[in-house]
PDB file of C-alpha atoms in Angstrom:
ATOM      1  CA  GLU A   1      19.044  -0.737  -8.526  1.00 62.00           C
ATOM      2  CA  ALA A   2      17.176  -3.368  -6.928  1.00 80.00           C
ATOM      3  CA  GLY A   3      14.053  -3.519  -4.898  1.00 92.00           C
ATOM      4  CA  VAL A   4      12.999  -4.538  -2.058  1.00 96.00           C
ATOM      5  CA  ALA A   5      13.407  -8.280  -1.320  1.00 96.00           C
ATOM      6  CA  GLN A   6      10.866 -10.175   1.162  1.00 97.00           C
ATOM      7  CA  SER A   7      11.208 -13.964   1.436  1.00 97.00           C
ATOM      8  CA  PRO A   8       9.503 -16.025   1.616  1.00 97.00           C
ATOM      9  CA  ARG A   9       6.734 -15.195  -1.135  1.00 96.00           C
ATOM     10  CA  TYR A  10       4.140 -17.672   0.821  1.00 97.00           C
ATOM     11  CA  LYS A  11       3.361 -19.540   3.760  1.00 98.00           C
ATOM     12  CA  ILE A  12       1.098 -21.474   4.808  1.00 98.00           C
ATOM     13  CA  ILE A  13       0.856 -22.515   8.969  1.00 98.00           C
ATOM     14  CA  GLU A  14      -1.972 -24.182  11.019  1.00 98.00           C
ATOM     15  CA  LYS A  15      -3.559 -21.519  13.895  1.00 97.00           C
ATOM     16  CA  ARG A  16      -2.013 -21.014  16.918  1.00 97.00           C
ATOM     17  CA  GLN A  17       1.353 -21.436  15.136  1.00 98.00           C
ATOM     18  CA  SER A  18       3.806 -19.136  14.659  1.00 98.00           C
ATOM     19  CA  VAL A  19       5.241 -17.501  11.434  1.00 98.00           C
ATOM     20  CA  ALA A  20       8.529 -14.893  10.242  1.00 98.00           C
ATOM     21  CA  PHE A  21       8.749 -12.869   7.419  1.00 98.00           C
ATOM     22  CA  TRP A  22      12.038 -10.949   6.141  1.00 97.00           C
ATOM     23  CA  CYS A  23      12.720  -7.601   4.370  1.00 97.00           C
ATOM     24  CA  ASN A  24      15.467  -6.288   2.500  1.00 97.00           C
ATOM     25  CA  PRO A  25      14.560  -2.002   1.441  1.00 96.00           C
ATOM     26  CA  ILE A  26      16.591  -0.856  -0.852  1.00 94.00           C
ATOM     27  CA  SER A  27      20.007   0.388  -0.053  1.00 93.00           C
ATOM     28  CA  GLY A  28      20.384   3.016   2.139  1.00 90.00           C
ATOM     29  CA  HIS A  29      16.732   3.695   3.026  1.00 92.00           C
ATOM     30  CA  ALA A  30      16.332   4.834   6.017  1.00 91.00           C
ATOM     31  CA  THR A  31      13.056   4.427   6.625  1.00 92.00           C
ATOM     32  CA  LEU A  32      11.510   0.922   6.377  1.00 94.00           C
ATOM     33  CA  TYR A  33       7.730   0.150   7.322  1.00 95.00           C
ATOM     34  CA  TRP A  34       5.532  -3.076   7.253  1.00 97.00           C
ATOM     35  CA  TYR A  35       1.684  -3.213   5.452  1.00 97.00           C
ATOM     36  CA  GLN A  36      -1.056  -5.492   6.540  1.00 98.00           C
ATOM     37  CA  GLN A  37      -3.380  -6.094   3.203  1.00 97.00           C
ATOM     38  CA  ILE A  38      -6.117  -8.063   3.981  1.00 96.00           C
ATOM     39  CA  LEU A  39      -8.076  -9.479   0.811  1.00 92.00           C
ATOM     40  CA  GLY A  40     -10.402  -6.038  -1.093  1.00 89.00           C
ATOM     41  CA  GLN A  41      -8.456  -4.340   1.249  1.00 91.00           C
ATOM     42  CA  GLY A  42      -5.808  -0.893   1.233  1.00 93.00           C
ATOM     43  CA  PRO A  43      -2.820  -1.993   3.130  1.00 95.00           C
ATOM     44  CA  LYS A  44      -2.844  -0.989   7.121  1.00 95.00           C
ATOM     45  CA  LEU A  45       0.896  -0.077   8.400  1.00 94.00           C
ATOM     46  CA  LEU A  46       1.908  -2.261  11.373  1.00 97.00           C
ATOM     47  CA  ILE A  47       4.869  -0.518  12.182  1.00 96.00           C
ATOM     48  CA  GLN A  48       7.812   2.342  11.112  1.00 94.00           C
ATOM     49  CA  PHE A  49      10.808   2.282  11.193  1.00 94.00           C
ATOM     50  CA  GLN A  50      13.564   5.143  11.473  1.00 91.00           C
ATOM     51  CA  ASN A  51      17.042   3.201  11.196  1.00 89.00           C
ATOM     52  CA  ASN A  52      16.374   0.806  13.402  1.00 85.00           C
ATOM     53  CA  GLY A  53      14.042   2.946  15.704  1.00 92.00           C
ATOM     54  CA  VAL A  54      10.409   2.534  16.375  1.00 94.00           C
ATOM     55  CA  VAL A  55       8.456   5.334  15.017  1.00 91.00           C
ATOM     56  CA  ASP A  56       4.774   4.374  14.949  1.00 92.00           C
ATOM     57  CA  ASP A  57       3.844   0.896  16.157  1.00 95.00           C
ATOM     58  CA  SER A  58      -0.126   1.572  17.061  1.00 93.00           C
ATOM     59  CA  GLN A  59      -1.944  -0.616  14.603  1.00 93.00           C
ATOM     60  CA  LEU A  60       0.617  -3.493  15.705  1.00 96.00           C
ATOM     61  CA  PRO A  61      -1.152  -6.306  17.248  1.00 95.00           C
ATOM     62  CA  LYS A  62       1.294  -6.129  19.780  1.00 95.00           C
ATOM     63  CA  ASP A  63      -0.028  -9.647  21.755  1.00 96.00           C
ATOM     64  CA  ARG A  64       0.634 -11.325  18.622  1.00 97.00           C
ATOM     65  CA  PHE A  65       2.783  -9.503  16.237  1.00 98.00           C
ATOM     66  CA  SER A  66       6.591  -8.515  16.850  1.00 98.00           C
ATOM     67  CA  ALA A  67       9.142  -6.823  14.455  1.00 97.00           C
ATOM     68  CA  GLU A  68      12.541  -5.972  14.693  1.00 96.00           C
ATOM     69  CA  ARG A  69      15.282  -3.573  12.507  1.00 95.00           C
ATOM     70  CA  LEU A  70      18.510  -4.723  13.272  1.00 82.00           C
ATOM     71  CA  LYS A  71      21.297  -2.298  12.221  1.00 85.00           C
ATOM     72  CA  GLY A  72      19.421  -0.562  10.714  1.00 83.00           C
ATOM     73  CA  VAL A  73      19.033  -2.618   7.439  1.00 92.00           C
ATOM     74  CA  ASP A  74      16.978  -5.676   6.987  1.00 95.00           C
ATOM     75  CA  SER A  75      13.803  -6.303   9.123  1.00 97.00           C
ATOM     76  CA  THR A  76      11.933  -9.322  10.691  1.00 97.00           C
ATOM     77  CA  LEU A  77       7.626  -9.474  11.122  1.00 98.00           C
ATOM     78  CA  LYS A  78       6.965 -12.221  13.629  1.00 98.00           C
ATOM     79  CA  ILE A  79       3.624 -13.416  14.523  1.00 98.00           C
ATOM     80  CA  GLN A  80       2.849 -15.494  17.621  1.00 97.00           C
ATOM     81  CA  PRO A  81       0.391 -17.468  17.903  1.00 96.00           C
ATOM     82  CA  ALA A  82      -1.151 -17.097  14.226  1.00 97.00           C
ATOM     83  CA  LYS A  83      -5.383 -16.685  13.759  1.00 97.00           C
ATOM     84  CA  LEU A  84      -7.126 -17.611  11.072  1.00 97.00           C
ATOM     85  CA  GLU A  85      -7.807 -13.607  11.119  1.00 97.00           C
ATOM     86  CA  ASP A  86      -3.944 -13.060  10.168  1.00 98.00           C
ATOM     87  CA  SER A  87      -4.431 -14.281   6.858  1.00 98.00           C
ATOM     88  CA  ALA A  88      -3.303 -11.558   4.529  1.00 98.00           C
ATOM     89  CA  VAL A  89      -0.521 -10.103   1.977  1.00 97.00           C
ATOM     90  CA  TYR A  90       2.500  -8.955   4.359  1.00 98.00           C
ATOM     91  CA  LEU A  91       3.603  -6.368   2.461  1.00 98.00           C
ATOM     92  CA  CYS A  92       7.581  -4.230   3.171  1.00 97.00           C
ATOM     93  CA  ALA A  93       7.881  -0.717   1.509  1.00 94.00           C
ATOM     94  CA  SER A  94      11.434   1.814   2.233  1.00 93.00           C
ATOM     95  CA  SER A  95      11.902   5.088   1.966  1.00 89.00           C
ATOM     96  CA  LEU A  96      14.987   8.083   1.865  1.00 86.00           C
ATOM     97  CA  GLY A  97      12.823   9.340   4.359  1.00 75.00           C
ATOM     98  CA  SER A  98       9.748   9.595   5.914  1.00 68.00           C
ATOM     99  CA  GLY A  99       9.464  13.459   5.081  1.00 62.00           C
ATOM    100  CA  SER A 100       7.494  12.077   1.765  1.00 63.00           C
ATOM    101  CA  PRO A 101       5.199   9.699   2.391  1.00 61.00           C
ATOM    102  CA  GLY A 102       4.788   9.228  -1.513  1.00 62.00           C
ATOM    103  CA  GLU A 103       8.247   8.088  -2.176  1.00 79.00           C
ATOM    104  CA  GLN A 104       7.891   4.469  -0.812  1.00 88.00           C
ATOM    105  CA  TYR A 105       8.909   1.778  -2.223  1.00 91.00           C
ATOM    106  CA  PHE A 106       6.859  -1.270  -2.045  1.00 94.00           C
ATOM    107  CA  GLY A 107       9.059  -5.564  -2.227  1.00 96.00           C
ATOM    108  CA  PRO A 108       6.158  -8.083  -4.091  1.00 95.00           C
ATOM    109  CA  GLY A 109       4.673  -8.686  -0.089  1.00 97.00           C
ATOM    110  CA  THR A 110       4.636 -12.508   1.061  1.00 97.00           C
ATOM    111  CA  ARG A 111       0.718 -13.866   1.365  1.00 97.00           C
ATOM    112  CA  LEU A 112      -0.128 -15.687   4.529  1.00 98.00           C
ATOM    113  CA  THR A 113      -2.336 -18.233   4.889  1.00 98.00           C
ATOM    114  CA  VAL A 114      -4.053 -19.820   8.876  1.00 98.00           C
ATOM    115  CA  THR A 115      -6.034 -22.929   8.531  1.00 97.00           C
TER     116      THR A 115
ATOM    117  CA  GLN B   1     -17.102   6.149   8.666  1.00 74.00           C
ATOM    118  CA  LYS B   2     -13.621   5.133   7.283  1.00 81.00           C
ATOM    119  CA  GLU B   3     -11.520   7.787   6.609  1.00 90.00           C
ATOM    120  CA  VAL B   4     -10.888   7.201   3.258  1.00 94.00           C
ATOM    121  CA  GLU B   5     -13.726   5.859   0.649  1.00 94.00           C
ATOM    122  CA  GLN B   6     -13.164   3.864  -2.338  1.00 94.00           C
ATOM    123  CA  ASP B   7     -15.732   2.149  -4.954  1.00 85.00           C
ATOM    124  CA  PRO B   8     -14.170  -1.277  -4.866  1.00 80.00           C
ATOM    125  CA  GLY B   9     -15.754  -2.204  -8.808  1.00 83.00           C
ATOM    126  CA  PRO B  10     -14.996  -3.929 -10.461  1.00 90.00           C
ATOM    127  CA  LEU B  11     -15.141  -1.786 -13.195  1.00 94.00           C
ATOM    128  CA  SER B  12     -14.689  -3.470 -16.884  1.00 96.00           C
ATOM    129  CA  VAL B  13     -13.952  -0.787 -20.013  1.00 96.00           C
ATOM    130  CA  PRO B  14     -13.011  -1.117 -23.590  1.00 97.00           C
ATOM    131  CA  GLU B  15      -9.598  -0.300 -24.655  1.00 97.00           C
ATOM    132  CA  GLY B  16      -8.596   3.330 -25.804  1.00 97.00           C
ATOM    133  CA  ALA B  17     -11.750   4.622 -23.343  1.00 97.00           C
ATOM    134  CA  ILE B  18     -10.778   7.457 -20.884  1.00 97.00           C
ATOM    135  CA  VAL B  19     -11.218   5.832 -16.823  1.00 97.00           C
ATOM    136  CA  SER B  20     -12.121   7.756 -13.639  1.00 96.00           C
ATOM    137  CA  LEU B  21     -11.301   6.578 -10.492  1.00 97.00           C
ATOM    138  CA  ASN B  22     -12.910   7.953  -7.649  1.00 96.00           C
ATOM    139  CA  CYS B  23     -11.951   8.781  -3.548  1.00 97.00           C
ATOM    140  CA  THR B  24     -13.366  10.752  -0.881  1.00 96.00           C
ATOM    141  CA  TYR B  25     -11.727  11.486   2.530  1.00 95.00           C
ATOM    142  CA  SER B  26     -12.305  12.804   5.420  1.00 93.00           C
ATOM    143  CA  ASN B  27      -9.761  14.317   7.305  1.00 91.00           C
ATOM    144  CA  SER B  28      -8.883  18.075   6.429  1.00 90.00           C
ATOM    145  CA  ALA B  29      -5.133  17.534   7.137  1.00 89.00           C
ATOM    146  CA  PHE B  30      -4.436  15.047   4.972  1.00 90.00           C
ATOM    147  CA  GLN B  31      -2.365  16.937   2.716  1.00 89.00           C
ATOM    148  CA  TYR B  32      -0.156  14.885   0.422  1.00 90.00           C
ATOM    149  CA  PHE B  33      -2.196  12.337  -2.252  1.00 93.00           C
ATOM    150  CA  MET B  34      -1.438   9.721  -4.047  1.00 93.00           C
ATOM    151  CA  TRP B  35      -1.783   6.955  -6.466  1.00 95.00           C
ATOM    152  CA  TYR B  36      -0.491   3.481  -6.818  1.00 95.00           C
ATOM    153  CA  ARG B  37      -1.136   1.249  -9.237  1.00 96.00           C
ATOM    154  CA  GLN B  38      -0.743  -3.359  -7.733  1.00 96.00           C
ATOM    155  CA  TYR B  39      -1.169  -5.799 -10.153  1.00 95.00           C
ATOM    156  CA  SER B  40      -2.030  -9.319  -8.990  1.00 92.00           C
ATOM    157  CA  ARG B  41       0.271 -10.850  -6.721  1.00 89.00           C
ATOM    158  CA  LYS B  42       2.970  -7.527  -6.661  1.00 92.00           C
ATOM    159  CA  GLY B  43       3.593  -4.693  -4.508  1.00 94.00           C
ATOM    160  CA  PRO B  44       1.982  -1.600  -4.974  1.00 94.00           C
ATOM    161  CA  GLU B  45       3.620   0.819  -7.447  1.00 93.00           C
ATOM    162  CA  LEU B  46       3.693   4.649  -6.931  1.00 91.00           C
ATOM    163  CA  LEU B  47       1.803   6.210 -10.447  1.00 93.00           C
ATOM    164  CA  MET B  48       0.842   9.790  -8.921  1.00 91.00           C
ATOM    165  CA  TYR B  49       1.817  12.034  -6.139  1.00 88.00           C
ATOM    166  CA  THR B  50       0.485  15.081  -5.531  1.00 88.00           C
ATOM    167  CA  TYR B  51       0.585  18.192  -3.337  1.00 84.00           C
ATOM    168  CA  SER B  52      -1.806  20.258  -2.316  1.00 78.00           C
ATOM    169  CA  SER B  53      -5.084  20.577  -4.853  1.00 84.00           C
ATOM    170  CA  GLY B  54      -4.914  20.993  -8.220  1.00 87.00           C
ATOM    171  CA  ASN B  55      -3.993  18.964 -10.917  1.00 91.00           C
ATOM    172  CA  LYS B  56      -1.049  16.607 -12.749  1.00 93.00           C
ATOM    173  CA  GLU B  57      -0.644  15.644 -15.907  1.00 95.00           C
ATOM    174  CA  ASP B  58       1.901  11.748 -16.723  1.00 94.00           C
ATOM    175  CA  GLY B  59       1.589  11.085 -20.030  1.00 96.00           C
ATOM    176  CA  ARG B  60      -2.147   8.865 -20.551  1.00 97.00           C
ATOM    177  CA  PHE B  61      -2.706   9.706 -16.250  1.00 97.00           C
ATOM    178  CA  THR B  62      -4.098  12.714 -14.381  1.00 97.00           C
ATOM    179  CA  ALA B  63      -4.153  13.065 -11.198  1.00 96.00           C
ATOM    180  CA  GLN B  64      -6.404  15.739  -9.774  1.00 96.00           C
ATOM    181  CA  VAL B  65      -7.294  16.939  -6.068  1.00 95.00           C
ATOM    182  CA  ASP B  66     -10.165  19.162  -4.593  1.00 94.00           C
ATOM    183  CA  LYS B  67      -9.198  19.503  -1.694  1.00 92.00           C
ATOM    184  CA  SER B  68     -12.051  21.753  -0.974  1.00 92.00           C
ATOM    185  CA  SER B  69     -14.906  18.573  -1.525  1.00 94.00           C
ATOM    186  CA  LYS B  70     -12.455  16.103  -0.188  1.00 94.00           C
ATOM    187  CA  TYR B  71     -12.873  14.382  -3.574  1.00 95.00           C
ATOM    188  CA  ILE B  72      -9.604  13.410  -5.632  1.00 96.00           C
ATOM    189  CA  SER B  73     -10.119  11.912  -9.204  1.00 96.00           C
ATOM    190  CA  LEU B  74      -7.123   9.663 -11.632  1.00 97.00           C
ATOM    191  CA  PHE B  75      -8.325   9.599 -14.938  1.00 97.00           C
ATOM    192  CA  ILE B  76      -6.748   7.422 -17.783  1.00 97.00           C
ATOM    193  CA  ARG B  77      -6.564   7.850 -20.905  1.00 98.00           C
ATOM    194  CA  ASP B  78      -6.357   6.138 -23.596  1.00 98.00           C
ATOM    195  CA  SER B  79      -6.660   2.497 -21.780  1.00 97.00           C
ATOM    196  CA  GLN B  80      -4.765  -0.736 -22.587  1.00 97.00           C
ATOM    197  CA  PRO B  81      -5.266  -3.931 -21.381  1.00 96.00           C
ATOM    198  CA  SER B  82      -1.871  -3.302 -19.492  1.00 96.00           C
ATOM    199  CA  ASP B  83      -3.677  -0.473 -17.124  1.00 97.00           C
ATOM    200  CA  SER B  84      -5.676  -3.695 -15.998  1.00 97.00           C
ATOM    201  CA  ALA B  85      -4.761  -3.488 -12.171  1.00 96.00           C
ATOM    202  CA  THR B  86      -6.198  -2.580  -8.964  1.00 96.00           C
ATOM    203  CA  TYR B  87      -5.722   0.848  -8.600  1.00 97.00           C
ATOM    204  CA  LEU B  88      -5.423   2.434  -4.534  1.00 96.00           C
ATOM    205  CA  CYS B  89      -5.840   6.192  -3.624  1.00 96.00           C
ATOM    206  CA  ALA B  90      -3.622   7.234  -0.588  1.00 94.00           C
ATOM    207  CA  MET B  91      -2.960   9.992   1.339  1.00 91.00           C
ATOM    208  CA  SER B  92      -1.272  12.088   4.585  1.00 87.00           C
ATOM    209  CA  PRO B  93      -0.283  14.434   6.699  1.00 79.00           C
ATOM    210  CA  PRO B  94       3.244  14.010   6.827  1.00 65.00           C
ATOM    211  CA  GLY B  95       4.280  10.648   7.743  1.00 67.00           C
ATOM    212  CA  LYS B  96       1.904   7.702   7.662  1.00 79.00           C
ATOM    213  CA  LEU B  97       0.152   6.771   4.606  1.00 88.00           C
ATOM    214  CA  THR B  98      -3.814   5.710   5.174  1.00 92.00           C
ATOM    215  CA  PHE B  99      -5.179   3.741   1.688  1.00 94.00           C
ATOM    216  CA  GLY B 100      -8.182   3.331   0.174  1.00 95.00           C
ATOM    217  CA  THR B 101      -9.367   0.009  -0.545  1.00 95.00           C
ATOM    218  CA  GLY B 102      -8.398  -0.155  -3.941  1.00 95.00           C
ATOM    219  CA  THR B 103     -10.860  -0.136  -7.784  1.00 96.00           C
ATOM    220  CA  ARG B 104      -9.864  -3.281  -9.296  1.00 95.00           C
ATOM    221  CA  LEU B 105     -10.124  -1.998 -13.242  1.00 96.00           C
ATOM    222  CA  GLN B 106     -10.156  -4.446 -16.094  1.00 96.00           C
ATOM    223  CA  VAL B 107      -9.639  -3.278 -19.748  1.00 97.00           C
ATOM    224  CA  THR B 108     -10.350  -5.651 -22.512  1.00 96.00           C
ATOM    225  CA  LEU B 109      -9.658  -6.106 -26.260  1.00 91.00           C
TER     226      LEU B 109
END
């Protein structure tokens, strides 16, 4: 079974530029999550999708971050404009449903550096 | 006060040692408790998953949950160099996961 795929793996941009990350979840997984992991911290949930609807985006900085999950499969996360404090690893995870929180499978992440 | 507190380490132990990793939490609504292992430049992978209080064993790993003290632990027996990683505790009510900061573990030969 293929895991969660993410691209790119690494990205370096200057502040005020825009950037987009892509995630392909495990086939058949209805729930998709985007997390932000700052160095030395645990992952923080940014947004959760159930199929192509948003379940929780309470911690998403909506003035600069946006995410979509078209057709309930792939998802993109965008930052525009980027700030220095956005430097982090952005992790995508997926699960069959949302009722078993432990059954989340994570991708390798995209490491973003904002200079 | 953070909802989940975890000692960041680093923790260095010799091969074969018993390792104890711990987290405390403040939210009484948490019912599901998990431990993830994260190797450098990789995503977290689920190690142990328990519901409510009690112990759960899986090979060299034992997870303990004490809801009365709001305290969870992960024990690793006969630690190996391949166990060197960051260990993240995570917990939730049904739904959103809240992670600890992670403890970096180094098992030396």
